[in-house]
Coordinates of C-alpha atoms in Angstrom, one line a residue:
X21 CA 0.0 0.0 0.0
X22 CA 1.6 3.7 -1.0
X23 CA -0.3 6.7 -1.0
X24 CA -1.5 6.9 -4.6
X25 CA -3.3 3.5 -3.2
X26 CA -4.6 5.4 -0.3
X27 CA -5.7 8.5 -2.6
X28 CA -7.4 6.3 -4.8
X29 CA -9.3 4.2 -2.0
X30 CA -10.7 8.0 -0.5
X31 CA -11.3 9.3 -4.1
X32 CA -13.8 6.4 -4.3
X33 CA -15.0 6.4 -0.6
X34 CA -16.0 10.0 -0.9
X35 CA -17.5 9.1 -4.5
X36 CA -20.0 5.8 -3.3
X37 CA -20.4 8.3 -0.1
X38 CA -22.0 10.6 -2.3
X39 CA -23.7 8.5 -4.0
X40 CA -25.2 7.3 -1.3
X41 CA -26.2 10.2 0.1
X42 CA -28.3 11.5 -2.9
X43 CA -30.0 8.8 -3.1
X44 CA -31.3 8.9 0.4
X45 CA -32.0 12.3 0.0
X46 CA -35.0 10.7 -2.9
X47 CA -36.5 10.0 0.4
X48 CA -38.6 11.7 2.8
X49 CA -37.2 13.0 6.0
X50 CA -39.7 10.7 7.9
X51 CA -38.7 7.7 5.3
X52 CA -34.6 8.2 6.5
X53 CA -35.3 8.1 10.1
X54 CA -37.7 4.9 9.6
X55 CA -36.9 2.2 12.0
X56 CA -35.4 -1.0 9.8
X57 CA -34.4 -2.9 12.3
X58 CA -30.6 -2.8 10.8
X59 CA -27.3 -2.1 12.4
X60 CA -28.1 1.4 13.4
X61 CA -31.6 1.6 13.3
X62 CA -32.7 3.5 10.0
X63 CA -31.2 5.3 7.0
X64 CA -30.4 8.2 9.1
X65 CA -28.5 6.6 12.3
X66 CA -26.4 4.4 9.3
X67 CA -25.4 7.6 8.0
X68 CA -24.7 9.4 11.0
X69 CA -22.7 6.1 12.6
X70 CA -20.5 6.4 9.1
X71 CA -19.9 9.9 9.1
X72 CA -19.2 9.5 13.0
X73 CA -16.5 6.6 12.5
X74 CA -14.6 8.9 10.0
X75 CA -14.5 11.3 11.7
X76 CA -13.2 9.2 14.9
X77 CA -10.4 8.1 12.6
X78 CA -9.3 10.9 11.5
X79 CA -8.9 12.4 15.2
X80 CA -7.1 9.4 15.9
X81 CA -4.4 9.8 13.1
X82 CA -4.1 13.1 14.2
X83 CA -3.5 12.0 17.8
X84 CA -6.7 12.7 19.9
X85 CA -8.6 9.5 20.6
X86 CA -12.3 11.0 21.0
X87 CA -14.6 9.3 23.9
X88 CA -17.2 8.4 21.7
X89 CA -19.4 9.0 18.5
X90 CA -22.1 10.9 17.7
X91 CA -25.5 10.2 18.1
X92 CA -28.0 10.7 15.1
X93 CA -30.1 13.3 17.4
X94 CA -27.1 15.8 16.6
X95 CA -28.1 15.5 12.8
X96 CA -31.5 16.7 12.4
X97 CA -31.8 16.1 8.7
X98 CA -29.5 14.7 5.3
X99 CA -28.2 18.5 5.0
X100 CA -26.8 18.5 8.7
X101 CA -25.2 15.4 7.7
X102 CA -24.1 16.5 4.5
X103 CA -23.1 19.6 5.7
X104 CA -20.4 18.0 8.6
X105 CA -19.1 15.3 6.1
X106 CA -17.7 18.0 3.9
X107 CA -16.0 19.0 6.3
X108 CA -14.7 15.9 7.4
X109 CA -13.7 15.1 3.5
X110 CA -11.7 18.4 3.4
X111 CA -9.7 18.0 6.7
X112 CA -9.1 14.2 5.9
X113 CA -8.0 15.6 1.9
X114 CA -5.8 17.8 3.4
X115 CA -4.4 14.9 6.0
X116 CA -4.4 12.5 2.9
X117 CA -2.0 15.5 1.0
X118 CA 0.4 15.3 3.6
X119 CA 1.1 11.8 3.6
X120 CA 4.3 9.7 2.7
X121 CA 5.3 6.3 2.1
X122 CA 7.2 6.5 5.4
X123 CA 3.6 7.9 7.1
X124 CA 1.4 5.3 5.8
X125 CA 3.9 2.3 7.7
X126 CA 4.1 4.1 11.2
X127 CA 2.6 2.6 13.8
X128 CA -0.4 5.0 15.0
X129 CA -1.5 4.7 19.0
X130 CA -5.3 5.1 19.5
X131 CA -7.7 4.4 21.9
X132 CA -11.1 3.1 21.3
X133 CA -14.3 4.3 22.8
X134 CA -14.0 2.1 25.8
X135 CA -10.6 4.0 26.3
X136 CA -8.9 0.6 25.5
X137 CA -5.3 1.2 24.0
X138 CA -4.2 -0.2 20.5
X139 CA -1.6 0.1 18.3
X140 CA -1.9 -0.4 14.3
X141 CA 0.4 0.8 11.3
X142 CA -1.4 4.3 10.1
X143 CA -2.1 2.2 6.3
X144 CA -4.1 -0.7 8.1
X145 CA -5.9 2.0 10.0
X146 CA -6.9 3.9 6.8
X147 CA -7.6 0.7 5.2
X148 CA -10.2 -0.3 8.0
X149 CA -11.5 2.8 7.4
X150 CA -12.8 2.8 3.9
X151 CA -13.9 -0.9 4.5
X152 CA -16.3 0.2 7.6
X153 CA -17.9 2.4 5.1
X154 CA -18.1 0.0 2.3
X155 CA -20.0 -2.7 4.9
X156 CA -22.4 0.3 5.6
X157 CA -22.8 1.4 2.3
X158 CA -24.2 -1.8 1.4
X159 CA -26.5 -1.8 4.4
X160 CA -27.8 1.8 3.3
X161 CA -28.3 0.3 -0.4
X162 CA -30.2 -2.7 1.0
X163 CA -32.8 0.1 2.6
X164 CA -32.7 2.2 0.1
X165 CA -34.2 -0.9 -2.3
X166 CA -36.6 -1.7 0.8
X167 CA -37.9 2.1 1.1
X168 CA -38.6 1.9 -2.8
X169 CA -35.4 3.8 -4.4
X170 CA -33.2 2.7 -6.8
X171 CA -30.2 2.4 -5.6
X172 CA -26.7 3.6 -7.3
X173 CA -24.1 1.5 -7.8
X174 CA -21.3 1.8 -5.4
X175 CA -18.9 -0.9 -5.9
X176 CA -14.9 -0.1 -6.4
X177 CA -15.4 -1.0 -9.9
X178 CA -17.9 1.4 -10.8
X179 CA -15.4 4.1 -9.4
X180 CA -12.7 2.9 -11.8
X181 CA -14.3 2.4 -14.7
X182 CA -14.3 5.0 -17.3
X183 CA -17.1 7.2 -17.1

């Protein structure tokens, strides 16, 4: 793994992110917040617990370990989530510009919301990373279909693809 790997894995992340989110944004406010019975609950909490797990990371490469994520209550709606993603994306581009070969094999220190300590080279971290939201993803996807939206495809290989 070298960081044109790890531009290319957020490129696409951010891309099937997006993605994502327009399509739930087809739905009703009411609709997102639905109760599914998945992971985190409904549209809305999948969204927020992704969006919350980046951001988590990306404190933690930066060497604060945050106590915990956010709760979908702080996000009243897709634009409030939306809104704080960008964000994210932008200070995690501007992490992501800074990066070396040498970076990417350090050994990062973190600890996890139970304040347990572990210790992981910063490219396995960043790799985890875009996984989580790939697992989500598909979970979003899988209620998009359910609430009656077509949903976009979001695989890797759409990403790379010419378009």
């Amino acid at each position: 793994m070298n960081t044109d790997d790890i531009r290319r894995l957020y490129a696409y992340t951010e891309w099937a992110n997006h993605k994502v989110l327009d399509a739930a944004g087809q739905l009703s406010p009411e609709a997102q917040q639905r109760e599914t019975g998945a992971s985190h609950g409904s549209i809305h909490g999948t969204l927020v617990h992704m969006l919350s797990a980046e951001w988590i990371w990306l404190e933690r490469w930066k060497g604060t370990s945050p106590p915990g994520l956010w709760k979908s209550a702080e996000f009243p709606d897709l634009a409030a989530i939306r809104t704080r993603w960008q964000e994210i994306e932008a200070d995690r581009q501007q992490f992501i510009e800074g990066l070396t070969n040498a970076a990417l094999a350090e050994v990062i220190n973190y600890r996890d919301t139970k304040g347990n300590p572990y210790s992981l080279p910063l490219e396995l971290q960043m790799q985890h990373v875009v996984n989580h939201s790939t697992l989500h993803r598909g979970q979003v996807v899988a209620m998009l279909r359910q609430a009656g939206v077509q949903p976009p495809g979001t695989d890797l290989l759409y990403y790379l693809l010419p378009r």
